[in-house]
XYZ file of N, CA and C in Angstrom:
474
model
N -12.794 -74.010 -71.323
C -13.567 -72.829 -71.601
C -14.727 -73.231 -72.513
N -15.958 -72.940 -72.285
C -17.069 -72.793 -72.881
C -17.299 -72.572 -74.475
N -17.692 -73.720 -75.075
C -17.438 -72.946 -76.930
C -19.415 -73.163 -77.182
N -19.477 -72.465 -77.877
C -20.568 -71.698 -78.604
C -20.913 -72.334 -79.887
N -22.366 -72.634 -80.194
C -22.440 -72.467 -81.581
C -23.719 -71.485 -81.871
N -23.352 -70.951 -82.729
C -24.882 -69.514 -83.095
C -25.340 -70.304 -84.296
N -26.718 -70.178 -84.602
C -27.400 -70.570 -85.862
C -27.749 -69.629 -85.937
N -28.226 -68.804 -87.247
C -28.939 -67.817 -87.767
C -30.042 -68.179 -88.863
N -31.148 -68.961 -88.250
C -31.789 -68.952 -89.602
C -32.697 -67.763 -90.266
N -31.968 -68.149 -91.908
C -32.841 -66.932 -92.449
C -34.392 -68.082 -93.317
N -34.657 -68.863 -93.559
C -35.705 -68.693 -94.516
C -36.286 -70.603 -93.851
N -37.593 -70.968 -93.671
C -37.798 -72.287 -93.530
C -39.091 -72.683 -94.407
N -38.793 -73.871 -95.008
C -39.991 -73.922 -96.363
C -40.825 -75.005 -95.599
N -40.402 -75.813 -95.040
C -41.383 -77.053 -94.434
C -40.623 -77.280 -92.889
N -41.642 -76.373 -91.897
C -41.612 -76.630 -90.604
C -41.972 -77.877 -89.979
N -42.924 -79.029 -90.567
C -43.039 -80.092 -89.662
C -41.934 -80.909 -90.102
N -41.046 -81.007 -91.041
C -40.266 -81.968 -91.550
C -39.056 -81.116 -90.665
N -38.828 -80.229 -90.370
C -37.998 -79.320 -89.496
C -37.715 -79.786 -88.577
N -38.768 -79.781 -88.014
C -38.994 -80.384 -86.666
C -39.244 -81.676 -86.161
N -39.957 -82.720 -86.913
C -40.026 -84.036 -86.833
C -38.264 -84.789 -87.254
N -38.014 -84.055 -88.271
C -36.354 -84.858 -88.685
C -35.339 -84.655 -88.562
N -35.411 -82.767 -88.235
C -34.008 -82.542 -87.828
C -33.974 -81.929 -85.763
N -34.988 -81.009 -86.010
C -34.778 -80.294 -84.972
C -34.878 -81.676 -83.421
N -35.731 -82.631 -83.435
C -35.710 -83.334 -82.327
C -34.571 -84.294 -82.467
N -33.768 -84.942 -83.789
C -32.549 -85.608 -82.891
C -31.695 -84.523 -83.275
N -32.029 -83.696 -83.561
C -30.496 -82.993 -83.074
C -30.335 -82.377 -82.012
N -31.775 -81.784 -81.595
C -31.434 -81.681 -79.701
C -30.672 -82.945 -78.836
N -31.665 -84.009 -79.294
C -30.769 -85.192 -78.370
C -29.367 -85.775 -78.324
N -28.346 -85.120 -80.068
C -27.508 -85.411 -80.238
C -26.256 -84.204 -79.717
N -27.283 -82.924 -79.833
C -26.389 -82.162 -78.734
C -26.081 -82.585 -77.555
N -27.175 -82.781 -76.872
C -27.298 -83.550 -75.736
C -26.439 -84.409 -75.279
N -26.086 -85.348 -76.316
C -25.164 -86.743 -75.635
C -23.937 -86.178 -76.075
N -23.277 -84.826 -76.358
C -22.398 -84.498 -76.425
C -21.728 -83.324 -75.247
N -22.890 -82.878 -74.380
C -22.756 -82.372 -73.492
C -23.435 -81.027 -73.852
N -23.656 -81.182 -74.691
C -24.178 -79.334 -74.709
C -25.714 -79.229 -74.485
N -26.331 -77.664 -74.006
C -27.133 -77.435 -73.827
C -27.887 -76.080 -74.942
N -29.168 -76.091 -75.145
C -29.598 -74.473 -75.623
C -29.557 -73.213 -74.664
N -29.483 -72.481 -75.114
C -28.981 -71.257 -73.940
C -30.311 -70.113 -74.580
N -30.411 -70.019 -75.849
C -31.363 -69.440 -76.684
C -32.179 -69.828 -78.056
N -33.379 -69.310 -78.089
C -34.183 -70.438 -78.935
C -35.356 -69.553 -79.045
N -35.739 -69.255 -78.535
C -36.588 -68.289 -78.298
C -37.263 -67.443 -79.400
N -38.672 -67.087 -79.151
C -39.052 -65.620 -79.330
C -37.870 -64.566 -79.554
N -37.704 -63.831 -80.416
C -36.655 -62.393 -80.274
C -37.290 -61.185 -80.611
N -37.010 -60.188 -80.491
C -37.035 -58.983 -80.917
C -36.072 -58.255 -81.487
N -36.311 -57.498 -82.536
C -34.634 -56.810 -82.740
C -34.630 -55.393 -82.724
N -33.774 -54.891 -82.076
C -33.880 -53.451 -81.351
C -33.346 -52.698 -82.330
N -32.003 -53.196 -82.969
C -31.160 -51.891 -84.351
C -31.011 -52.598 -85.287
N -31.152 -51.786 -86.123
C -30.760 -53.360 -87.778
C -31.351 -54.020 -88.428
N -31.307 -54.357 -89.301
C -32.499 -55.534 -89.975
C -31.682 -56.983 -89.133
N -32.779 -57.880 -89.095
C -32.324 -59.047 -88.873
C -33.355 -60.313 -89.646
N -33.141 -60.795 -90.872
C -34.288 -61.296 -91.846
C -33.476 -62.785 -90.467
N -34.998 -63.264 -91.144
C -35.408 -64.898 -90.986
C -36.048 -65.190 -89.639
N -36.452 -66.042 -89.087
C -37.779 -66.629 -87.875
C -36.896 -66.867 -86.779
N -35.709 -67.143 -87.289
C -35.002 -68.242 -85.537
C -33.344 -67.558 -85.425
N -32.869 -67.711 -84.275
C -31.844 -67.918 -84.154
C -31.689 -68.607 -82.530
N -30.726 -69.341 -82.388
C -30.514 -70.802 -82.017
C -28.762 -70.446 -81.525
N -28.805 -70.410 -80.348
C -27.111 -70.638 -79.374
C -27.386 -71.965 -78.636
N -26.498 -72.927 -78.689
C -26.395 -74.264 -77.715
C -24.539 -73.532 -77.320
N -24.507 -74.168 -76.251
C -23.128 -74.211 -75.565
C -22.316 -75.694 -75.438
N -21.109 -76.074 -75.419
C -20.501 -76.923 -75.148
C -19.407 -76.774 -74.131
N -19.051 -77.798 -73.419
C -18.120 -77.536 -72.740
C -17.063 -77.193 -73.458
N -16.135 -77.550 -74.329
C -15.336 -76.578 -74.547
C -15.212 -76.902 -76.283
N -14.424 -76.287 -77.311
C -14.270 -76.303 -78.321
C -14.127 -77.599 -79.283
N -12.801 -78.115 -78.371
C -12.844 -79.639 -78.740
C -14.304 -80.495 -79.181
N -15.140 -80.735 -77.754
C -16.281 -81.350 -77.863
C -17.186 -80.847 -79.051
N -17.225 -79.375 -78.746
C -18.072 -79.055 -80.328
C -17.823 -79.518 -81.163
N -16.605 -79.546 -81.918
C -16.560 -80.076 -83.162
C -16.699 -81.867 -83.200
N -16.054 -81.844 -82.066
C -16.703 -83.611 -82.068
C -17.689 -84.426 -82.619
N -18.586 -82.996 -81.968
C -20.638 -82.766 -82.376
C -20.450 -82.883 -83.615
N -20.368 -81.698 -83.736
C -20.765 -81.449 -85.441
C -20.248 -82.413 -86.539
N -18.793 -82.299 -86.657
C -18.039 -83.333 -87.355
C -18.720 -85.009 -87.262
N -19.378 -85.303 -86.249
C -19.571 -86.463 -86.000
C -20.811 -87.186 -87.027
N -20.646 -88.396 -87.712
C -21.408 -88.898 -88.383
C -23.251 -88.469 -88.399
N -23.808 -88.832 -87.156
C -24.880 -88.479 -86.852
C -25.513 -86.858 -87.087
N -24.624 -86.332 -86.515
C -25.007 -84.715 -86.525
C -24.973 -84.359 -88.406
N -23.707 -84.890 -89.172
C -23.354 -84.796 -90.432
C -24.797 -84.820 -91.294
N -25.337 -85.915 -90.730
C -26.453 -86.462 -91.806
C -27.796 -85.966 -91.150
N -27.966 -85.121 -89.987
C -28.608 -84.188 -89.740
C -28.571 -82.691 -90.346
N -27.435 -82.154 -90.861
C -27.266 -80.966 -91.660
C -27.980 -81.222 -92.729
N -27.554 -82.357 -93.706
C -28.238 -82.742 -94.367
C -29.801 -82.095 -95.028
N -30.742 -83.060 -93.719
C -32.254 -82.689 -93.954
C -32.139 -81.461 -93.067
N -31.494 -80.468 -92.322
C -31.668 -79.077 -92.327
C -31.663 -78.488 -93.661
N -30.668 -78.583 -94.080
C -30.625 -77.757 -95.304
C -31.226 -78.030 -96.512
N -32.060 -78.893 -96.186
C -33.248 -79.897 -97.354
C -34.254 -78.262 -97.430
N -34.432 -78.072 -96.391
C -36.226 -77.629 -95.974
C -35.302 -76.085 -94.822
N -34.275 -75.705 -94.818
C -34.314 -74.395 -94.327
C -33.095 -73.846 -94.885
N -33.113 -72.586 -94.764
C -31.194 -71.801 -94.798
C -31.017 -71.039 -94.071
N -29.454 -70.965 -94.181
C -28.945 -70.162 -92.553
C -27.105 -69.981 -92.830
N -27.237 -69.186 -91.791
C -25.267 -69.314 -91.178
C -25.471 -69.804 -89.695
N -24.445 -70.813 -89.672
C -24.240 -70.938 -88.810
C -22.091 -71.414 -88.352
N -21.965 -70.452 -86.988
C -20.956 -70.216 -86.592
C -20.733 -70.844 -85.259
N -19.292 -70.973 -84.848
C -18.573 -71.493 -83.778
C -18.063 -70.832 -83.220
N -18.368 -70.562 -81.718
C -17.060 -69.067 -81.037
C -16.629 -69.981 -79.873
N -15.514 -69.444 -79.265
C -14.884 -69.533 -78.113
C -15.363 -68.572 -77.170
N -15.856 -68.862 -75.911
C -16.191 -68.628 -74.463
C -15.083 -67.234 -73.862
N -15.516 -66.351 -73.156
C -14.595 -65.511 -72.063
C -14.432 -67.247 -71.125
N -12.759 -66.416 -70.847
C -12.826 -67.220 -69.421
C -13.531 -66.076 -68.150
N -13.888 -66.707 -67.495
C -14.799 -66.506 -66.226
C -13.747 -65.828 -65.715
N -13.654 -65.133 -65.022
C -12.638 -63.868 -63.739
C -11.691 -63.837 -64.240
N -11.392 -63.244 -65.827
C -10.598 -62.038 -66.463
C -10.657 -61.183 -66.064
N -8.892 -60.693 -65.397
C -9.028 -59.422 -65.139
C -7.817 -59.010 -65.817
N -7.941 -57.882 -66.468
C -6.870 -57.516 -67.706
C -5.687 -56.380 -66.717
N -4.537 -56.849 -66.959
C -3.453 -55.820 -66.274
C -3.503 -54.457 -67.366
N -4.637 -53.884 -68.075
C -4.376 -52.365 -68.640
C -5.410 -51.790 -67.776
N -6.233 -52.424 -67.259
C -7.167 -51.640 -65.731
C -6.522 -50.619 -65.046
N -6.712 -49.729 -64.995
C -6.065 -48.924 -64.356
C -7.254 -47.251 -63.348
N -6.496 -46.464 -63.370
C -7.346 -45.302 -62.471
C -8.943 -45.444 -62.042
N -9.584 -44.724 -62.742
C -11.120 -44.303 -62.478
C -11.627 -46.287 -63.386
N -10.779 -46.799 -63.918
C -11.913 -48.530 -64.526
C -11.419 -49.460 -63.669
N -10.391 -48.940 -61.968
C -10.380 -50.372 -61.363
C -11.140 -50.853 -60.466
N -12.488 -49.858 -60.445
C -13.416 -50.464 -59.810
C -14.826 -51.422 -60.297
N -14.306 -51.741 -61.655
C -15.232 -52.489 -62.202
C -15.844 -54.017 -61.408
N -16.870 -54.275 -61.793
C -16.986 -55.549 -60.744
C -16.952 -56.677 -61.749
N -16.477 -57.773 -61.453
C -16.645 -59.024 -62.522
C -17.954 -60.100 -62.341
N -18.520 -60.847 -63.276
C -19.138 -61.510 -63.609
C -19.877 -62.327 -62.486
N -18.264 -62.652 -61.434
C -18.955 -63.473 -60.726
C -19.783 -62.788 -59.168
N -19.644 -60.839 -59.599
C -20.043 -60.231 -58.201
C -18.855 -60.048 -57.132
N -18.124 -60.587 -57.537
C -17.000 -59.950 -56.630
C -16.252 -58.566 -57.091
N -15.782 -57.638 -56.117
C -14.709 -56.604 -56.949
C -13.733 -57.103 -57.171
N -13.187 -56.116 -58.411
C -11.832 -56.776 -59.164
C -10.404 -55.824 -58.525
N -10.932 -54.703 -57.621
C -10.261 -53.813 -57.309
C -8.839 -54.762 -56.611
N -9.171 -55.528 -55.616
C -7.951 -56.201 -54.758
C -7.432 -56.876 -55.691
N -7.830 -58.047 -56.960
C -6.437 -58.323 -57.899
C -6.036 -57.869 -58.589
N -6.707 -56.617 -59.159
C -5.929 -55.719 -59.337
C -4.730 -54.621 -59.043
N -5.290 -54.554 -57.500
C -4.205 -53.996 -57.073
C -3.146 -55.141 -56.603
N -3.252 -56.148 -56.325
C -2.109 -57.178 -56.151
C -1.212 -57.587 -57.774
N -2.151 -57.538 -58.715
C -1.394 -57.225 -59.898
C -0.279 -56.083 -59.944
N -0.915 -55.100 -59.753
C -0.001 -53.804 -60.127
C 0.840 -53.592 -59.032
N 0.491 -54.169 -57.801
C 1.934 -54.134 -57.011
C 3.440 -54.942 -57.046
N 3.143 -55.972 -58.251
C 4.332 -56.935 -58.787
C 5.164 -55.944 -59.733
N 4.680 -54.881 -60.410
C 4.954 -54.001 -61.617
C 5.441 -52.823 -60.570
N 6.586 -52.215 -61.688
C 7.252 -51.290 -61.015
C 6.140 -50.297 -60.579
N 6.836 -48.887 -59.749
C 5.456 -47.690 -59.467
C 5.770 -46.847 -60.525
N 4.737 -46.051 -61.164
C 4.834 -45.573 -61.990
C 3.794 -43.790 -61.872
N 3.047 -43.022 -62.301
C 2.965 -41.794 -62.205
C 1.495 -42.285 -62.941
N 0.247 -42.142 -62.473
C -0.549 -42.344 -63.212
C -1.484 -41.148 -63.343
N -0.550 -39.962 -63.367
C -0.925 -38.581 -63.862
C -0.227 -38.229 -64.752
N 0.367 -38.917 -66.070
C 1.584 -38.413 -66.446
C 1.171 -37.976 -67.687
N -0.367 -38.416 -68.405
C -1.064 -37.871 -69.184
C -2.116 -37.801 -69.041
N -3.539 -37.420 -69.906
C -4.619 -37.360 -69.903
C -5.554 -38.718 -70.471
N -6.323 -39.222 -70.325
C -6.994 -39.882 -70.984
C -7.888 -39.614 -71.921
N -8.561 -40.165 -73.153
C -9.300 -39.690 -73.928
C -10.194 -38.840 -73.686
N -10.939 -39.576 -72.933
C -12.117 -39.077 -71.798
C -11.914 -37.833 -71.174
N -10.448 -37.406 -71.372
C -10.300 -35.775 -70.873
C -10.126 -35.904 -69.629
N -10.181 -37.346 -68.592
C -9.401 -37.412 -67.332
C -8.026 -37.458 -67.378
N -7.435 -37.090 -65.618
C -6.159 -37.130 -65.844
C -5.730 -38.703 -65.618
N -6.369 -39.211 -65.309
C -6.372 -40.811 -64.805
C -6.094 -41.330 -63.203
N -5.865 -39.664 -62.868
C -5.476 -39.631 -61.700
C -7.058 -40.983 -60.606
N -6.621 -41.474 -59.665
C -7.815 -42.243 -58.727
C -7.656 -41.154 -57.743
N -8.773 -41.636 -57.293
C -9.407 -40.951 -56.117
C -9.878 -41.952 -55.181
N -9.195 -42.904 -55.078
C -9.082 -43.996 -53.865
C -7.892 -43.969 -53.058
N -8.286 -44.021 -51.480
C -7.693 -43.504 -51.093
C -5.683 -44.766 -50.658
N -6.456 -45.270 -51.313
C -5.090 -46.719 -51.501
C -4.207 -46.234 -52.455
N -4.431 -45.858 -53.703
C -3.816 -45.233 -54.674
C -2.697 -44.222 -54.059
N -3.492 -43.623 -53.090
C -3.242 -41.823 -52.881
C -1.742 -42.261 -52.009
N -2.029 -43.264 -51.019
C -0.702 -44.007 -50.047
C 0.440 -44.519 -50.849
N -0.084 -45.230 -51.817
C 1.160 -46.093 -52.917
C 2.097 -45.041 -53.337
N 1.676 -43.937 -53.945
C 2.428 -42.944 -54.061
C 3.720 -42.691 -53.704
């Protein structure tokens, strides 16, 4: 599974030393670790304050390898002259796996579609046909539905 790292920078005092010492080998040292930038960019921010110029996502193949990165001598003594000449948070997440489909899916949310464009409706319903049958009118939902479906597969299982 896919691991993440977010940078948030808030404040940078000397951009060419930024960029001449840290920012170009540390692209290349992401690089020989497998990871790529995903965002880097220009931003805008729609709700919220968000202080500082950059924020910065690279991806890795999976968690392990990240820390490999980071932990690793080279990258170490790259934090270094980052934090000479800028400040920031920066964090590590773990990835969705790709075609999660959660067994609490149920009535009017099993027609959601997943990530990869396929419907989730058929493993879902091959899920819930391993599980006993059960009454999926037997209360209301928040939403003030009865949860009852209105597909007509549902209506047969019955």
């Amino acid at each position: 599974m896919a691991a993440y790292v977010i940078y948030h920078q808030t404040e940078l005092t000397d951009p060419e030393v930024y960029q001449r010492d840290y920012l170009v080998p540390a692209r290349a040292s992401i690089a020989r670790f497998g990871g790529k930038q995903l965002v880097g960019g220009a931003f805008e921010v729609m709700e919220g304050d968000w202080p500082g110029p950059r924020i910065v996502v690279h991806e890795f193949p999976d968690m392990d390898t990240l820390k490999a990165w980071y932990n690793s001598d080279e990258f170490q003594q790259l934090i270094a002259i980052r934090q000479s000449v800028s400040t920031g948070s920066l964090i590590i997440a773990d990835g969705f796996r790709r075609n999660f489909v959660s067994a609490a899916v149920s009535g009017p949310y099993r027609r959601w579609v997943g990530r990869d464009g396929r419907h989730w409706k058929s493993g879902v319903q091959r899920l819930l046909s391993r599980q006993q049958p059960r009454s999926w009118t037997t209360r209301a939902h928040a939403t003030g539905s009865t949860g009852e479906s209105a597909d007509p597969a549902d209506q047969e299982r019955r």
